[in-house]
């Protein structure tokens, strides 16, 4: 069976060039980057090269890049590190209701330790209003944390405006840019951020490695305790092959950013237009213009998301739901709920996420099987059949449901 991967927001395939760059550091050049002998110095040079590659992708200085174990650690290190180093009275954080759990659950942990957190709401667009962020500020606000691109909807947040507000109020500004780095242009100066989280496996790099950009002069307490690695900002023996992979992935992303965004955006539009032309009662979730070129989040009325993902998987197509599965029950996604989607619309939401390796053939294969999958799932829905009946005074036949789903 031909398999199609449309779940690149979950993780991306490793680029072959990244694998080749990592290979020597898994086999021959296995030194500890802190050792003073030849092996150690080989490893150290590779880490420093990667630091330059990552810095260049986001317009930072190499000394402002700290390697971590991924996006989750970078988010934790930014939020906890800033709050713990802040003055005793600075016990307030402003974030949004649509952040990834790496930020939201860290905020919940902060709340348990007595920090107050304001979760700025977003409207149906899935884009936060900078004026709402400004209204949420208090004299004791230590940090603003707003993600760059939302992982479920792909919506891009107005960071430059929020950055100006943060600067005017002299408040640190962190962004979780895990979904945007390597997909759209990200420049820490233009965005006005003091801290930025990124993760290698979202840009065709390896899993379990990421980075936190920390603007020079930013005061934060390290998350972990140990050695003096990463200029005493993140202890632990460096994951040299992973870091080298992140560096190479950053270099490749920078080289083909504009071309890839344009090509992948055209494929995403082709997928979306193809679906809208062949299936009725489909909604695009979030602002259709202000979003990543890689992401499409659609709700198919009368279709249960998990069932859709399984049915598509049986046909060889990998996509995902906007809904998170927790303790056996399918909870509606907090992002879909935050944009005002009704629980049934949230449960009917599907995320298709494309990447640099997605082809036109992948899209055509998906479009060839998707309408029949939707039709089959809808035919099993009692609500859909009831709706069909209300539109068709005569007895509902197979034809009636077919017509409705076109
Ligand atoms: N932040 C966002 C927006 C994400 O999409 C993800 C991963 O899905 C993370 C953080 C966590 O990154 P990692 O998997 O590297 O820990």
CSV table of C-alpha atoms and ligand atoms in Angstrom, one decimal:
chain,number,residue,atom,x,y,z
A,1,UNK,CA,0.0,0.0,0.0
A,2,UNK,CA,1.3,3.5,-0.8
A,3,UNK,CA,1.6,5.4,2.5
A,4,UNK,CA,1.1,9.2,2.7
A,5,UNK,CA,2.3,11.1,5.8
A,6,UNK,CA,0.3,14.2,6.5
A,7,UNK,CA,1.2,14.6,10.2
A,8,UNK,CA,4.3,16.8,10.0
A,9,UNK,CA,3.1,19.0,13.0
A,10,UNK,CA,3.5,15.9,15.2
A,11,UNK,CA,7.0,15.1,13.8
A,12,UNK,CA,8.9,15.3,10.5
A,13,UNK,CA,11.0,12.6,8.8
A,14,UNK,CA,14.7,13.1,9.2
A,15,UNK,CA,16.4,14.7,6.2
A,16,UNK,CA,19.0,12.3,4.7
A,17,UNK,CA,21.6,15.1,4.8
A,18,UNK,CA,20.9,15.4,8.6
A,19,UNK,CA,21.4,11.7,9.1
A,20,UNK,CA,24.7,11.9,7.2
A,21,UNK,CA,25.9,14.9,9.3
A,22,UNK,CA,25.1,13.0,12.5
A,23,UNK,CA,26.6,9.7,11.6
A,24,UNK,CA,30.3,10.4,12.4
A,25,UNK,CA,29.3,11.7,15.9
A,26,UNK,CA,27.6,8.4,16.7
A,27,UNK,CA,30.5,6.2,15.4
A,28,UNK,CA,34.0,7.7,15.2
A,29,UNK,CA,33.9,11.2,16.8
A,30,UNK,CA,32.2,10.1,20.0
A,31,UNK,CA,34.1,12.4,22.4
A,32,UNK,CA,32.6,14.3,25.3
A,33,UNK,CA,32.5,18.0,24.3
A,34,UNK,CA,33.9,18.9,27.7
A,35,UNK,CA,37.1,16.8,27.3
A,36,UNK,CA,40.3,18.6,26.5
A,37,UNK,CA,41.8,15.9,24.2
A,38,UNK,CA,41.4,15.5,20.5
A,39,UNK,CA,38.1,13.5,20.7
A,40,UNK,CA,36.6,16.1,23.0
A,41,UNK,CA,37.7,19.0,20.8
A,42,UNK,CA,36.2,17.4,17.7
A,43,UNK,CA,32.9,17.1,19.5
A,44,UNK,CA,33.1,20.7,20.9
A,45,UNK,CA,33.8,22.1,17.4
A,46,UNK,CA,30.8,20.3,16.0
A,47,UNK,CA,28.5,21.7,18.8
A,48,UNK,CA,29.8,25.2,18.2
A,49,UNK,CA,29.2,24.9,14.5
A,50,UNK,CA,25.6,23.8,15.2
A,51,UNK,CA,25.2,26.7,17.5
A,52,UNK,CA,26.1,29.1,14.7
A,53,UNK,CA,23.7,27.3,12.3
A,54,UNK,CA,20.8,27.5,14.7
A,55,UNK,CA,21.6,31.2,15.5
A,56,UNK,CA,21.7,32.1,11.9
A,57,UNK,CA,18.2,30.6,11.2
A,58,UNK,CA,16.6,32.8,13.8
A,59,UNK,CA,18.8,36.0,13.5
A,60,UNK,CA,20.4,35.5,16.9
A,61,UNK,CA,24.0,35.4,18.2
A,62,UNK,CA,25.6,31.9,18.7
A,63,UNK,CA,26.2,32.8,22.4
A,64,UNK,CA,22.5,33.3,22.8
A,65,UNK,CA,21.6,29.6,21.9
A,66,UNK,CA,21.4,27.0,24.6
A,67,UNK,CA,20.8,23.4,23.6
A,68,UNK,CA,18.1,21.4,25.4
A,69,UNK,CA,16.3,18.1,25.0
A,70,UNK,CA,13.5,19.6,22.9
A,71,UNK,CA,10.6,22.0,22.8
A,72,UNK,CA,9.1,20.9,26.1
A,73,UNK,CA,12.3,21.5,28.1
A,74,UNK,CA,12.9,24.8,26.4
A,75,UNK,CA,9.4,26.0,27.3
A,76,UNK,CA,9.8,24.8,30.9
A,77,UNK,CA,13.3,26.4,31.2
A,78,UNK,CA,12.0,29.7,29.9
A,79,UNK,CA,8.9,30.0,32.1
A,80,UNK,CA,10.2,28.5,35.3
A,81,UNK,CA,13.6,30.1,34.8
A,82,UNK,CA,12.3,33.7,34.4
A,83,UNK,CA,9.8,33.5,37.2
A,84,UNK,CA,12.2,31.9,39.7
A,85,UNK,CA,14.8,34.6,38.9
A,86,UNK,CA,12.4,37.5,39.1
A,87,UNK,CA,11.9,39.8,42.1
A,88,UNK,CA,9.8,38.3,44.8
A,89,UNK,CA,6.8,40.6,44.0
A,90,UNK,CA,6.9,39.7,40.2
A,91,UNK,CA,4.5,36.8,40.5
A,92,UNK,CA,2.4,37.1,37.4
A,93,UNK,CA,2.6,35.6,33.9
A,94,UNK,CA,0.5,36.4,30.8
A,95,UNK,CA,0.0,33.6,28.3
A,96,UNK,CA,-2.8,32.5,25.9
A,97,UNK,CA,-5.5,29.8,26.1
A,98,UNK,CA,-4.2,28.1,22.9
A,99,UNK,CA,-0.7,27.4,24.0
A,100,UNK,CA,0.8,23.9,23.8
A,101,UNK,CA,0.6,21.8,27.0
A,102,UNK,CA,4.3,22.3,27.4
A,103,UNK,CA,3.5,25.9,28.3
A,104,UNK,CA,0.0,25.5,29.7
A,105,UNK,CA,0.9,22.7,32.2
A,106,UNK,CA,4.1,24.6,33.2
A,107,UNK,CA,1.7,27.6,34.0
A,108,UNK,CA,-0.5,25.2,36.0
A,109,UNK,CA,2.6,24.2,38.0
A,110,UNK,CA,3.5,27.9,38.5
A,111,UNK,CA,-0.1,28.5,39.8
A,112,UNK,CA,0.3,25.8,42.3
A,113,UNK,CA,3.4,27.6,43.6
A,114,UNK,CA,1.5,30.8,44.1
A,115,UNK,CA,2.1,32.5,40.8
A,116,UNK,CA,-0.9,34.0,39.1
A,117,UNK,CA,-1.4,33.4,35.4
A,118,UNK,CA,-3.7,35.2,33.0
A,119,UNK,CA,-4.8,33.1,30.0
A,120,UNK,CA,-5.7,35.6,27.2
A,121,UNK,CA,-8.6,34.4,25.2
A,122,UNK,CA,-8.7,34.2,21.4
A,123,UNK,CA,-11.7,34.6,19.1
A,124,UNK,CA,-12.8,32.3,16.2
A,125,UNK,CA,-9.8,33.3,14.2
A,126,UNK,CA,-7.4,31.5,16.6
A,127,UNK,CA,-5.2,34.7,16.6
A,128,UNK,CA,-4.6,36.6,19.8
A,129,UNK,CA,-5.3,40.4,19.9
A,130,UNK,CA,-2.2,42.2,21.2
A,131,UNK,CA,-4.5,44.8,22.9
A,132,UNK,CA,-5.9,41.9,25.1
A,133,UNK,CA,-2.3,41.0,26.0
A,134,UNK,CA,-1.6,44.6,27.0
A,135,UNK,CA,-4.8,44.8,29.0
A,136,UNK,CA,-3.8,41.7,31.0
A,137,UNK,CA,-0.5,43.2,32.1
A,138,UNK,CA,0.0,44.2,35.8
A,139,UNK,CA,2.8,45.9,37.6
A,140,UNK,CA,3.9,42.5,38.9
A,141,UNK,CA,4.0,40.8,35.5
A,142,UNK,CA,7.3,39.0,35.1
A,143,UNK,CA,6.8,37.3,31.7
A,144,UNK,CA,4.6,37.2,28.6
A,145,UNK,CA,4.6,33.9,26.8
A,146,UNK,CA,2.7,33.7,23.4
A,147,UNK,CA,3.3,30.9,20.9
A,148,UNK,CA,4.4,31.8,17.3
A,149,UNK,CA,2.3,29.3,15.3
A,150,UNK,CA,-0.4,27.2,16.9
A,151,UNK,CA,0.3,23.5,16.5
A,152,UNK,CA,-3.4,22.5,15.9
A,153,UNK,CA,-4.6,25.4,13.7
A,154,UNK,CA,-1.4,26.7,12.3
A,155,UNK,CA,-2.5,30.2,13.1
A,156,UNK,CA,0.3,32.7,13.4
A,157,UNK,CA,0.3,35.1,16.3
A,158,UNK,CA,1.1,38.8,16.0
A,159,UNK,CA,4.4,38.6,17.9
A,160,UNK,CA,6.1,41.8,16.6
A,161,UNK,CA,3.2,43.9,18.1
A,162,UNK,CA,3.3,41.9,21.3
A,163,UNK,CA,7.1,42.3,21.4
A,164,UNK,CA,6.7,46.1,21.2
A,165,UNK,CA,4.2,46.0,24.1
A,166,UNK,CA,6.5,43.9,26.2
A,167,UNK,CA,9.4,46.2,25.5
A,168,UNK,CA,7.3,49.3,26.3
A,169,UNK,CA,6.4,47.8,29.7
A,170,UNK,CA,9.9,46.3,30.3
A,171,UNK,CA,8.6,42.8,30.6
A,172,UNK,CA,10.4,39.6,29.3
A,173,UNK,CA,8.7,38.1,26.3
A,174,UNK,CA,9.0,34.3,25.5
A,175,UNK,CA,7.6,32.6,22.4
A,176,UNK,CA,7.1,28.9,21.7
A,177,UNK,CA,8.2,28.8,18.1
A,178,UNK,CA,8.4,25.0,17.9
A,179,UNK,CA,5.9,25.0,15.0
A,180,UNK,CA,7.2,28.0,13.1
A,181,UNK,CA,11.0,27.7,13.0
A,182,UNK,CA,12.1,26.2,9.7
A,183,UNK,CA,8.7,26.7,8.1
A,184,UNK,CA,8.3,30.4,8.0
A,185,UNK,CA,10.8,33.3,8.5
A,186,UNK,CA,11.6,33.7,12.2
A,187,UNK,CA,13.8,36.6,13.3
A,188,UNK,CA,14.2,37.3,17.1
A,189,UNK,CA,14.9,41.0,16.4
A,190,UNK,CA,11.9,41.5,14.2
A,191,UNK,CA,9.7,39.6,16.6
A,192,UNK,CA,11.1,41.4,19.6
A,193,UNK,CA,11.4,38.3,21.7
A,194,UNK,CA,13.8,37.7,24.6
A,195,UNK,CA,13.4,33.9,24.7
A,196,UNK,CA,12.4,31.5,22.0
A,197,UNK,CA,11.8,27.7,22.1
A,198,UNK,CA,12.5,25.4,19.1
A,199,UNK,CA,12.7,21.7,18.5
A,200,UNK,CA,14.7,19.7,15.9
A,201,UNK,CA,12.2,17.0,15.1
A,202,UNK,CA,9.7,19.6,13.7
A,203,UNK,CA,12.2,20.7,11.0
A,204,UNK,CA,13.5,17.4,9.7
A,205,UNK,CA,16.0,17.0,12.5
A,206,UNK,CA,16.2,14.2,15.2
A,207,UNK,CA,13.9,13.8,18.2
A,208,UNK,CA,15.0,14.7,21.7
A,209,UNK,CA,17.0,17.8,20.9
A,210,UNK,CA,16.0,21.5,20.8
A,211,UNK,CA,17.2,24.9,21.8
A,212,UNK,CA,16.3,27.9,23.8
A,213,UNK,CA,17.3,31.3,22.5
A,214,UNK,CA,18.1,33.6,25.5
A,215,UNK,CA,18.7,37.2,24.6
A,216,UNK,CA,22.0,38.5,26.0
A,217,UNK,CA,21.4,40.1,29.4
A,218,UNK,CA,18.2,38.1,30.2
A,219,UNK,CA,18.3,36.8,33.8
A,220,UNK,CA,16.9,33.4,34.4
A,221,UNK,CA,17.6,30.5,36.8
A,222,UNK,CA,18.6,27.2,35.2
A,223,UNK,CA,16.1,24.4,35.4
A,224,UNK,CA,18.6,21.7,36.1
A,225,UNK,CA,21.5,21.5,38.5
A,226,UNK,CA,24.8,20.0,37.6
A,227,UNK,CA,28.0,20.9,35.6
A,228,UNK,CA,28.9,24.1,33.9
A,229,UNK,CA,27.9,23.0,30.4
A,230,UNK,CA,26.3,25.5,28.0
A,231,UNK,CA,27.9,28.4,30.0
A,232,UNK,CA,26.2,27.2,33.2
A,233,UNK,CA,22.8,27.6,31.7
A,234,UNK,CA,22.0,23.9,31.0
A,235,UNK,CA,24.0,21.2,32.7
A,236,UNK,CA,24.5,17.7,31.3
A,237,UNK,CA,26.8,16.2,28.7
A,238,UNK,CA,25.8,17.5,25.3
A,239,UNK,CA,23.9,15.3,23.0
A,240,UNK,CA,26.5,15.8,20.3
A,241,UNK,CA,24.9,13.8,17.4
A,242,UNK,CA,21.5,15.3,18.1
A,243,UNK,CA,22.9,18.9,18.3
A,244,UNK,CA,24.8,18.3,15.0
A,245,UNK,CA,21.5,17.1,13.5
A,246,UNK,CA,19.7,20.2,14.7
A,247,UNK,CA,22.4,22.4,13.3
A,248,UNK,CA,22.3,20.7,9.9
A,249,UNK,CA,18.4,20.8,9.9
A,250,UNK,CA,18.6,24.5,10.6
A,251,UNK,CA,21.0,25.1,7.8
A,252,UNK,CA,18.9,23.2,5.3
A,253,UNK,CA,15.7,24.9,6.4
A,254,UNK,CA,17.3,28.3,6.0
A,255,UNK,CA,18.5,27.5,2.5
A,256,UNK,CA,15.1,26.4,1.2
A,257,UNK,CA,12.7,28.3,3.4
A,258,UNK,CA,11.0,30.6,0.9
A,259,UNK,CA,10.9,28.0,-1.9
A,260,UNK,CA,9.6,25.3,0.5
A,261,UNK,CA,6.9,27.5,2.0
A,262,UNK,CA,5.6,28.5,-1.4
A,263,UNK,CA,5.6,24.9,-2.8
A,264,UNK,CA,4.1,23.4,0.4
A,265,UNK,CA,1.5,26.2,0.7
A,266,UNK,CA,0.3,25.5,-2.8
A,267,UNK,CA,0.0,21.8,-2.0
A,268,UNK,CA,-2.0,22.6,1.2
A,269,UNK,CA,-4.3,24.8,-0.8
A,270,UNK,CA,-4.8,22.1,-3.4
A,271,UNK,CA,-5.7,19.6,-0.7
A,272,UNK,CA,-8.1,22.0,1.0
A,273,UNK,CA,-9.8,23.1,-2.3
A,274,UNK,CA,-10.0,19.5,-3.4
A,275,UNK,CA,-11.8,18.6,-0.1
A,276,UNK,CA,-14.1,21.6,-0.2
A,277,UNK,CA,-15.1,20.8,-3.8
A,278,UNK,CA,-15.8,17.1,-3.1
A,279,UNK,CA,-17.3,17.1,0.4
A,280,UNK,CA,-20.1,19.2,1.8
A,281,UNK,CA,-20.4,20.5,5.4
A,282,UNK,CA,-16.7,21.1,6.0
A,283,UNK,CA,-15.4,24.1,8.0
A,284,UNK,CA,-11.9,25.5,8.0
A,285,UNK,CA,-10.9,26.1,11.6
A,286,UNK,CA,-9.0,29.3,12.4
A,287,UNK,CA,-8.0,32.2,10.3
A,288,UNK,CA,-7.4,30.9,6.8
A,289,UNK,CA,-5.0,33.6,5.8
A,290,UNK,CA,-2.8,34.1,9.0
A,291,UNK,CA,-1.6,30.5,9.3
A,292,UNK,CA,1.4,28.3,8.4
A,293,UNK,CA,1.5,27.2,4.8
A,294,UNK,CA,1.9,23.6,6.1
A,295,UNK,CA,-1.3,23.2,8.1
A,296,UNK,CA,-5.0,22.7,7.4
A,297,UNK,CA,-7.5,22.1,10.3
A,298,UNK,CA,-10.9,21.0,9.1
A,299,UNK,CA,-14.1,20.0,10.8
A,300,UNK,CA,-16.2,17.4,8.9
A,301,UNK,CA,-19.8,17.6,10.2
A,302,UNK,CA,-21.2,14.3,11.6
A,303,UNK,CA,-17.7,12.7,11.5
A,304,UNK,CA,-16.0,11.7,14.7
A,305,UNK,CA,-12.3,12.6,14.4
A,306,UNK,CA,-10.8,9.4,15.9
A,307,UNK,CA,-12.9,7.3,13.6
A,308,UNK,CA,-11.7,9.3,10.6
A,309,UNK,CA,-8.1,9.0,11.5
A,310,UNK,CA,-8.4,5.3,11.8
A,311,UNK,CA,-10.3,4.9,8.6
A,312,UNK,CA,-7.8,7.0,6.7
A,313,UNK,CA,-4.9,5.1,8.2
A,314,UNK,CA,-6.4,1.8,6.9
A,315,UNK,CA,-6.2,3.5,3.5
A,316,UNK,CA,-2.6,4.4,4.1
A,317,UNK,CA,-3.0,8.1,4.9
A,318,UNK,CA,-1.6,9.4,8.2
A,319,UNK,CA,-3.3,12.6,9.6
A,320,UNK,CA,-4.5,13.5,13.1
A,321,UNK,CA,-7.3,14.8,15.2
A,322,UNK,CA,-7.4,18.2,16.9
A,323,UNK,CA,-8.7,16.3,19.9
A,324,UNK,CA,-6.4,15.0,22.6
A,325,UNK,CA,-7.1,11.5,24.0
A,326,UNK,CA,-6.9,11.6,27.8
A,327,UNK,CA,-7.7,8.7,30.2
A,328,UNK,CA,-9.6,6.7,27.7
A,329,UNK,CA,-12.1,9.5,26.9
A,330,UNK,CA,-11.8,11.8,23.9
A,331,UNK,CA,-11.8,15.3,25.3
A,332,UNK,CA,-12.4,18.1,22.8
A,333,UNK,CA,-9.2,19.9,22.0
A,334,UNK,CA,-8.6,22.9,24.3
A,335,UNK,CA,-7.6,24.9,21.2
A,336,UNK,CA,-10.8,24.2,19.4
A,337,UNK,CA,-12.8,24.9,22.5
A,338,UNK,CA,-10.8,28.2,22.9
A,339,UNK,CA,-11.9,29.4,19.5
A,340,UNK,CA,-15.5,28.8,20.4
A,341,UNK,CA,-16.0,25.5,18.5
A,342,UNK,CA,-18.9,23.4,19.9
A,343,UNK,CA,-17.8,20.1,21.3
A,344,UNK,CA,-19.2,18.2,18.3
A,345,UNK,CA,-17.3,20.5,15.9
A,346,UNK,CA,-14.1,20.1,18.0
A,347,UNK,CA,-14.5,16.3,18.0
A,348,UNK,CA,-15.0,16.4,14.2
A,349,UNK,CA,-11.7,18.3,13.7
A,350,UNK,CA,-8.9,16.9,11.6
A,351,UNK,CA,-5.4,18.3,11.2
A,352,UNK,CA,-3.5,17.7,7.9
A,353,UNK,CA,0.0,18.9,8.2
A,354,UNK,CA,2.4,18.9,5.3
A,355,UNK,CA,6.2,19.1,5.2
A,356,UNK,CA,9.1,19.6,2.8
A,357,UNK,CA,8.9,16.0,1.6
A,358,UNK,CA,5.1,16.1,0.8
A,359,UNK,CA,4.5,15.6,-2.9
A,360,UNK,CA,1.6,16.4,-5.3
A,361,UNK,CA,1.1,12.7,-5.6
A,362,UNK,CA,0.5,12.5,-1.8
A,363,UNK,CA,-2.2,15.1,-2.1
A,364,UNK,CA,-3.9,13.4,-5.1
A,365,UNK,CA,-3.8,10.0,-3.3
A,366,UNK,CA,-5.5,11.6,-0.2
A,367,UNK,CA,-8.1,13.4,-2.3
A,368,UNK,CA,-8.8,10.1,-4.1
A,369,UNK,CA,-9.8,8.3,-0.9
A,370,UNK,CA,-11.1,11.0,1.5
A,371,UNK,CA,-14.6,11.7,0.1
A,372,UNK,CA,-15.6,8.0,0.3
A,373,UNK,CA,-14.2,7.7,3.9
A,374,UNK,CA,-16.3,10.8,5.0
A,375,UNK,CA,-19.4,9.4,3.3
A,376,UNK,CA,-19.0,6.0,4.9
A,377,UNK,CA,-18.5,7.5,8.4
A,378,UNK,CA,-21.5,9.8,7.9
A,379,UNK,CA,-23.7,7.0,6.8
A,380,UNK,CA,-23.0,5.4,10.3
A,381,UNK,CA,-24.0,8.6,12.1
A,382,UNK,CA,-27.6,8.6,13.4
A,383,UNK,CA,-27.5,12.5,13.6
A,384,UNK,CA,-26.5,12.6,9.9
A,385,UNK,CA,-29.2,10.2,8.9
A,386,UNK,CA,-31.8,12.3,10.9
A,387,UNK,CA,-30.6,15.5,9.2
A,388,UNK,CA,-30.8,13.7,5.8
A,389,UNK,CA,-34.3,12.7,6.6
A,390,UNK,CA,-35.3,16.3,7.6
A,391,UNK,CA,-34.0,17.5,4.2
A,392,UNK,CA,-35.7,14.6,2.2
A,393,UNK,CA,-39.4,14.3,2.9
A,394,UNK,CA,-39.4,10.9,1.2
A,395,UNK,CA,-37.7,7.9,2.8
A,396,UNK,CA,-34.0,8.3,3.2
A,397,UNK,CA,-32.2,6.2,0.6
A,398,UNK,CA,-28.6,5.7,0.1
A,399,UNK,CA,-28.9,8.3,-2.6
A,400,UNK,CA,-30.1,10.9,-0.2
A,401,UNK,CA,-27.0,10.7,2.0
A,402,UNK,CA,-24.8,10.6,-1.1
A,403,UNK,CA,-26.3,13.9,-2.3
A,404,UNK,CA,-25.9,15.6,1.0
A,405,UNK,CA,-22.3,14.7,1.3
A,406,UNK,CA,-21.4,16.1,-2.1
B,1,LIG,N1,5.4,23.4,21.6
B,1,LIG,C1,4.6,23.1,20.5
B,1,LIG,C2,3.9,24.2,19.8
B,1,LIG,C3,4.6,21.9,19.9
B,1,LIG,O1,3.9,21.6,18.8
B,1,LIG,C4,5.4,20.8,20.5
B,1,LIG,C5,5.3,19.4,20.0
B,1,LIG,O2,4.3,19.0,19.5
B,1,LIG,C6,6.1,21.2,21.7
B,1,LIG,C7,6.1,22.4,22.2
B,1,LIG,C8,6.9,20.1,22.4
B,1,LIG,O3,8.1,19.9,21.7
B,1,LIG,P1,9.0,18.5,21.9
B,1,LIG,O4,8.2,17.4,21.3
B,1,LIG,O5,10.3,18.8,21.2
B,1,LIG,O6,9.1,18.4,23.4
